[in-house]
Amino acid sequence: MSGPTATRTRPREPFDRRIARAVQAVTGRALGPHQTAIVRIGFSLTWLVFLLRELPHRHEMYGPDGPWSWELARRLTADNRAFTVLMWSDGRVWFEVVYGLAVLSAALLLVGWHTRAVSVVFMAGVLSLQNRSVFLGDGGDNVLHLAAIYLVLTRCGQVWSLDARRAARRAASRANVRAAATAAVTADRGPREDIVGPLLWTVLGGFLLATTWFSDVTGEWWLPVLLWVLWLGHGLWWLVCRLAPGEPRTLLDVLANLTHNAALVVIMAEVCLIYATAGWYKIQGSRWQDGTALYYPLHLDYFSPWPALSELLGASGIMVLLLTYGTVIVQIAFPFTLFHRKAKNVLLVAMMLEHAGIAVLLGLPVFSLAMISADAVFLPTAFLVALGARVARGRDRVLGRRSAGALPEQRRAGEEHGPRTLVG
């Protein structure tokens, strides 16, 4: 009897080996490539939708025609040291340039074009506009505000991006060149073909010089320092990839993976903190305790884009009670279910449906889209891979072309990354 039992018992792995495996997992690759990609897509889409929706009202919200004048904004930023490049000038032309760059960076980040550089411009646009008029927003702006900073530190263009598509094509081209026995002539031509990355790096260097020049009205000192570190880091990466592609390149990869994984953990912690604090604060309210909290916003004209639907839902006391209690239960329970996959996925679907309901019933689409984008960091990898494959098939069907073989997968997690440009 002891023989079979002994054979079924696995020898316990030494502690130092487990530590080594954990370190290898954290430093060897950027975790959650599909999750960070969907977060990138979600937040850039949220900001793009918001900017396009408010395009006719941009001058009243953030520009020179707003009730919160440029002089008031200057006094406020002098006190809170919030970063905004709109304090460099009160001219209408400068405002239009900043607003246009914010729209352009959101669109480029959405498709994943030179994500390293564009994510920095995206962050500058988000912070500049939101800090110009801090009293505008519906709650989702706070989430977007933080996410814009975190995305700069992630490698969010590994999949579902033009960067990944370009890297896959370069890898396939180099393989074909080697197969044709002409590698000695053309092997190094690929990394030099893309001049957009060094050009972006140069342009952003000029922007950083201006940021440093206007540092007394730009905001806190740490943000320009962060921008300079990122700019110099991209330049160092470009040099190492071309002059020392061995151990120095491996070291930079390890540092990039550590930064990415740390930022990913921070995003997850932020989502858990949002729901935990929201749920526990709701418990302390008497309207949430008696199950009538949802009744009141449904009967406010400001939060009733569909009055008939709001009235129909608000007329059912049982439905109001269930939705009120269900909201509190889901928000409080979610952080405790992260280590139980099935329970976590069920609550994740419930929260996304809740935000979709808020978008429709209360007329807060930007807030809901921002929260759904934050929730997406917890989506299962298998689901995201299947969703990406389905979208790729639908795209190919619409465009009337065959799948591009190895291109839909683009870069697989854990594989060697393709050559970099300065910011690409």
XYZ file of C-alpha atoms in Angstrom:
424
model
C 0.000 0.000 0.000
C 2.840 2.339 0.716
C 4.383 1.705 -2.710
C 1.586 3.227 -4.882
C 1.160 6.062 -2.424
C 4.828 6.877 -2.627
C 4.770 6.847 -6.426
C 1.809 9.254 -6.499
C 3.519 11.708 -4.184
C 5.554 14.297 -6.045
C 8.857 15.379 -4.556
C 8.629 18.846 -3.118
C 10.400 21.445 -5.206
C 13.217 23.264 -3.400
C 12.418 26.790 -2.263
C 15.272 28.395 -4.160
C 14.124 26.758 -7.381
C 10.610 28.101 -6.895
C 12.025 31.571 -6.317
C 14.137 31.279 -9.464
C 11.114 30.207 -11.510
C 9.077 33.134 -10.176
C 11.845 35.596 -11.005
C 12.132 34.127 -14.494
C 8.373 34.486 -15.001
C 8.445 38.154 -14.007
C 11.581 39.159 -15.886
C 11.518 36.788 -18.856
C 8.499 38.261 -20.638
C 5.835 40.951 -20.480
C 2.806 39.310 -18.899
C -0.736 39.779 -20.128
C -0.023 40.992 -23.681
C -3.649 40.568 -24.744
C -4.975 42.207 -21.572
C -2.758 45.264 -21.948
C -3.681 45.479 -25.629
C -7.416 45.473 -24.893
C -6.878 48.081 -22.159
C -4.968 50.226 -24.657
C -7.730 49.887 -27.219
C -10.454 50.552 -24.672
C -9.011 53.700 -23.134
C -7.862 55.211 -26.423
C -11.325 54.553 -27.872
C -12.944 56.120 -24.807
C -10.872 59.290 -25.102
C -11.359 59.470 -28.866
C -15.143 59.111 -28.561
C -15.232 61.789 -25.868
C -13.135 64.264 -27.882
C -15.163 63.750 -31.055
C -18.448 63.983 -29.183
C -17.437 67.283 -27.567
C -15.784 68.670 -30.698
C -18.505 71.351 -31.243
C -18.220 72.398 -27.570
C -14.459 72.202 -27.143
C -13.969 75.965 -26.831
C -16.518 76.205 -24.016
C -15.153 73.164 -22.174
C -11.395 73.541 -22.414
C -10.737 76.535 -24.643
C -10.752 80.318 -24.458
C -14.565 80.636 -24.468
C -15.142 78.569 -21.333
C -16.543 79.937 -18.058
C -13.371 78.647 -16.392
C -11.079 81.185 -17.987
C -7.410 80.794 -18.821
C -6.485 83.120 -15.968
C -8.457 81.047 -13.452
C -6.851 77.883 -14.795
C -3.415 79.484 -14.460
C -4.097 80.327 -10.810
C -5.368 76.825 -10.096
C -2.419 75.057 -11.736
C -0.069 77.356 -9.860
C -1.532 75.939 -6.638
C -2.048 72.266 -7.476
C 0.913 71.991 -9.927
C -1.141 69.938 -12.374
C 0.473 69.213 -15.758
C -1.087 70.976 -18.756
C 0.570 72.397 -21.842
C -2.448 74.660 -22.394
C -0.910 77.058 -19.884
C 1.912 77.794 -22.324
C -0.338 80.178 -24.232
C -3.910 81.471 -24.099
C -4.167 81.719 -27.884
C -6.885 79.953 -29.863
C -4.395 78.511 -32.342
C -2.381 76.784 -29.601
C -5.566 75.303 -28.151
C -6.597 73.929 -31.551
C -3.150 72.370 -32.003
C -3.296 70.662 -28.592
C -6.850 69.433 -29.140
C -5.982 68.146 -32.611
C -2.911 66.305 -31.306
C -5.050 64.754 -28.554
C -7.500 63.416 -31.155
C -4.695 62.197 -33.416
C -2.768 60.458 -30.613
C -5.935 58.682 -29.435
C -6.596 57.383 -32.962
C -2.978 56.263 -33.449
C -2.831 54.554 -30.063
C -6.076 52.775 -30.887
C -4.487 51.092 -33.916
C -1.115 50.659 -32.196
C 1.091 52.811 -34.420
C 4.465 53.405 -32.718
C 2.832 52.847 -29.366
C 5.869 53.876 -27.306
C 5.902 57.402 -28.695
C 2.161 57.815 -29.205
C 1.349 56.669 -25.654
C 3.432 59.580 -24.319
C 1.623 62.072 -26.564
C -1.682 60.463 -25.541
C -0.816 60.958 -21.863
C 0.154 64.585 -22.452
C -3.134 65.227 -24.256
C -5.263 63.625 -21.551
C -3.522 65.436 -18.707
C -3.432 68.775 -20.515
C -7.143 68.910 -21.332
C -8.433 67.423 -18.096
C -6.212 69.590 -15.892
C -7.262 72.690 -17.840
C -10.844 72.368 -16.544
C -10.810 70.047 -13.551
C -14.500 70.572 -12.769
C -15.627 68.794 -15.928
C -16.073 65.035 -15.875
C -18.308 62.245 -14.712
C -15.910 59.993 -12.795
C -14.584 58.139 -15.795
C -12.139 60.976 -16.388
C -10.303 60.067 -13.171
C -9.839 56.483 -14.328
C -8.692 57.644 -17.762
C -6.345 60.148 -16.124
C -4.476 57.409 -14.268
C -4.645 54.855 -17.072
C -2.975 57.297 -19.476
C 0.065 57.380 -17.174
C 0.157 53.615 -16.658
C -0.062 52.843 -20.389
C 3.211 54.694 -20.971
C 4.960 52.129 -18.767
C 3.446 49.049 -20.432
C 4.389 47.195 -23.602
C 0.826 47.482 -24.844
C 1.620 47.049 -28.541
C 2.719 43.404 -28.462
C -0.479 42.172 -30.116
C -3.390 43.723 -32.022
C -1.337 46.653 -33.238
C 0.343 47.952 -36.350
C 3.633 47.663 -34.491
C 3.149 43.929 -34.005
C 2.073 43.538 -37.626
C 5.162 45.375 -38.825
C 7.423 43.286 -36.585
C 5.864 40.056 -37.887
C 6.399 41.129 -41.476
C 10.018 42.036 -40.784
C 10.630 38.666 -39.161
C 9.077 36.881 -42.138
C 11.104 39.002 -44.560
C 14.371 38.231 -42.769
C 13.534 34.529 -42.775
C 12.904 34.639 -46.517
C 16.165 36.490 -47.072
C 18.142 33.902 -45.135
C 16.420 31.114 -47.015
C 17.488 32.708 -50.283
C 21.125 32.722 -49.091
C 21.446 36.514 -49.418
C 21.445 37.361 -45.737
C 24.975 38.735 -45.826
C 23.803 41.596 -48.051
C 20.385 42.464 -46.681
C 20.232 41.195 -43.105
C 20.689 44.615 -41.533
C 18.488 46.493 -43.924
C 15.227 45.899 -42.033
C 15.834 47.996 -38.908
C 17.078 50.951 -40.998
C 14.094 51.023 -43.338
C 11.781 52.656 -40.797
C 12.783 56.290 -40.378
C 9.520 57.276 -38.680
C 10.730 56.153 -35.247
C 13.897 58.312 -35.160
C 11.908 61.217 -36.614
C 9.308 60.938 -33.851
C 12.063 60.699 -31.290
C 13.596 63.946 -32.589
C 10.263 65.790 -32.653
C 9.417 64.659 -29.124
C 12.837 65.852 -28.015
C 11.879 69.338 -29.164
C 8.623 69.036 -27.250
C 10.549 68.078 -24.117
C 12.785 71.104 -24.493
C 9.683 73.289 -24.601
C 8.273 71.450 -21.576
C 11.458 72.145 -19.658
C 11.451 75.797 -20.752
C 7.863 76.248 -19.502
C 8.410 74.101 -16.407
C 7.286 76.898 -14.079
C 3.754 76.765 -15.571
C 3.658 73.140 -16.764
C 3.123 71.345 -13.450
C 4.896 69.071 -11.031
C 8.621 68.581 -11.602
C 8.421 64.788 -11.660
C 6.411 64.554 -14.887
C 8.989 66.336 -17.103
C 11.653 64.197 -15.423
C 9.650 61.071 -16.301
C 9.321 62.255 -19.890
C 13.070 62.845 -20.150
C 13.784 59.392 -18.710
C 11.460 57.811 -21.271
C 12.997 59.812 -24.113
C 16.561 58.935 -23.147
C 15.549 55.316 -22.534
C 14.166 55.008 -26.061
C 17.380 56.433 -27.464
C 19.456 54.020 -25.394
C 17.318 51.108 -26.601
C 17.879 52.137 -30.221
C 21.640 52.301 -29.734
C 21.854 48.991 -27.881
C 19.779 47.154 -30.491
C 22.247 48.232 -33.182
C 25.588 48.351 -31.411
C 25.295 45.780 -28.593
C 22.465 43.328 -29.305
C 23.752 40.716 -26.845
C 23.728 40.986 -23.059
C 22.965 44.759 -22.928
C 19.857 44.128 -25.026
C 18.847 41.291 -22.696
C 19.281 43.564 -19.671
C 17.073 46.255 -21.214
C 14.466 43.620 -22.031
C 14.455 42.516 -18.395
C 14.011 46.112 -17.192
C 11.212 46.706 -19.705
C 9.455 43.511 -18.649
C 9.726 44.424 -14.971
C 8.289 47.889 -15.616
C 5.474 46.470 -17.736
C 4.537 43.818 -15.184
C 4.640 46.308 -12.312
C 2.359 48.702 -14.203
C -0.008 45.829 -15.006
C -0.253 44.951 -11.313
C -0.926 48.603 -10.466
C -3.784 48.736 -12.994
C -5.313 45.608 -11.463
C -4.914 46.999 -7.953
C -6.525 50.264 -9.014
C -9.599 48.477 -10.386
C -9.948 46.447 -7.174
C -9.539 49.584 -5.065
C -12.202 51.443 -7.055
C -14.773 48.720 -6.565
C -13.884 48.011 -2.946
C -14.110 51.646 -1.862
C -17.273 52.223 -3.905
C -18.937 49.174 -2.400
C -17.994 49.924 1.208
C -19.073 53.559 0.908
C -22.415 52.429 -0.505
C -22.964 50.165 2.506
C -22.786 53.202 4.784
C -25.592 55.008 2.934
C -29.151 54.573 4.194
C -30.611 54.503 0.668
C -28.331 51.623 -0.265
C -29.192 49.829 2.943
C -32.943 49.946 2.335
C -32.535 49.113 -1.370
C -33.960 52.338 -2.855
C -30.767 54.083 -4.040
C -31.318 53.295 -7.718
C -34.841 54.740 -7.638
C -33.747 58.367 -7.325
C -31.358 58.789 -10.301
C -33.910 57.049 -12.498
C -36.331 59.908 -11.764
C -33.878 62.760 -12.406
C -34.290 64.438 -15.792
C -30.544 65.001 -16.046
C -29.889 61.244 -15.840
C -32.838 60.116 -17.990
C -31.941 60.054 -21.694
C -34.731 57.480 -22.157
C -37.511 58.639 -19.784
C -39.924 55.865 -20.719
C -37.321 53.158 -20.031
C -36.267 54.763 -16.742
C -39.889 55.071 -15.640
C -40.601 51.450 -16.539
C -37.637 50.202 -14.530
C -38.236 52.566 -11.615
C -41.870 51.465 -11.332
C -40.826 47.951 -10.269
C -39.862 47.994 -6.608
C -38.487 44.452 -6.728
C -36.266 45.239 -9.710
C -34.925 48.386 -8.032
C -34.235 46.416 -4.858
C -32.412 43.616 -6.698
C -30.289 45.984 -8.770
C -29.396 48.115 -5.751
C -28.315 45.200 -3.590
C -26.736 43.401 -6.538
C -24.531 46.403 -7.304
C -23.200 46.510 -3.748
C -22.636 42.757 -3.551
C -20.770 42.589 -6.862
C -18.513 45.542 -6.070
C -17.551 44.301 -2.623
C -17.132 40.660 -3.613
C -15.096 41.147 -6.779
C -11.636 41.737 -5.198
C -12.081 38.555 -3.103
C -12.786 36.379 -6.155
C -9.605 37.083 -8.111
C -8.090 33.729 -7.183
C -11.224 31.805 -8.159
C -11.392 31.929 -11.930
C -15.024 30.978 -12.467
C -16.411 33.269 -9.772
C -14.226 36.125 -10.997
C -15.420 35.729 -14.581
C -19.067 35.682 -13.517
C -18.714 38.878 -11.480
C -16.672 40.460 -14.269
C -19.512 39.916 -16.728
C -21.964 41.274 -14.156
C -19.926 44.456 -13.682
C -19.571 45.049 -17.417
C -23.315 44.602 -17.873
C -23.858 46.994 -14.985
C -21.757 49.668 -16.684
C -23.526 49.061 -19.977
C -26.807 49.627 -18.143
C -25.450 52.851 -16.631
C -24.499 54.062 -20.113
C -28.020 53.466 -21.432
C -30.204 54.301 -18.429
C -28.253 57.192 -16.895
C -26.672 58.628 -20.042
C -23.035 58.207 -18.954
C -21.432 56.418 -21.923
C -17.897 57.764 -21.439
C -17.818 56.798 -17.773
C -19.149 53.334 -18.578
C -16.706 52.788 -21.435
C -13.796 53.848 -19.227
C -14.800 51.414 -16.484
C -15.357 48.577 -18.943
C -11.892 49.267 -20.369
C -10.414 49.048 -16.868
C -12.342 45.829 -16.146
C -10.939 44.282 -19.334
C -7.561 43.805 -17.648
C -9.096 40.771 -15.878
C -10.524 39.114 -18.998
C -9.273 35.525 -19.578
C -6.532 35.115 -22.145
C -8.341 32.269 -23.913
C -11.393 34.469 -24.413
C -9.314 37.359 -25.744
C -7.395 35.106 -28.160
C -10.655 33.636 -29.461
C -12.155 37.125 -29.745
C -9.121 38.365 -31.672
C -9.280 35.422 -34.059
C -13.001 36.011 -34.638
C -12.441 39.704 -35.314
C -9.599 38.873 -37.729
C -11.825 36.448 -39.626
C -14.590 39.029 -39.779
C -12.170 41.661 -41.035
C -10.833 39.343 -43.733
C -14.369 38.434 -44.758
C -15.364 42.085 -45.072
C -12.215 42.961 -47.017
C -12.592 39.865 -49.172
C -9.126 38.456 -48.571
C -7.555 35.350 -47.144
C -6.030 35.243 -43.712
C -2.388 36.306 -43.765
C -1.092 33.064 -42.315
C 1.222 33.931 -39.462
C 0.190 37.580 -39.272
C -3.061 37.294 -37.225
C -1.102 35.882 -34.302
C 1.475 38.652 -34.740
C 3.862 38.374 -31.803
C 3.283 35.509 -29.434
C 3.846 36.097 -25.777
C 7.287 34.992 -24.697
C 8.836 35.049 -28.172
C 11.832 37.171 -29.028
C 10.778 40.674 -29.895
C 11.495 42.116 -33.295
C 13.939 44.960 -33.913
C 13.036 48.365 -32.468
C 13.317 51.872 -33.765
C 13.829 54.752 -31.393
C 10.180 54.851 -30.363
C 8.557 52.097 -32.419
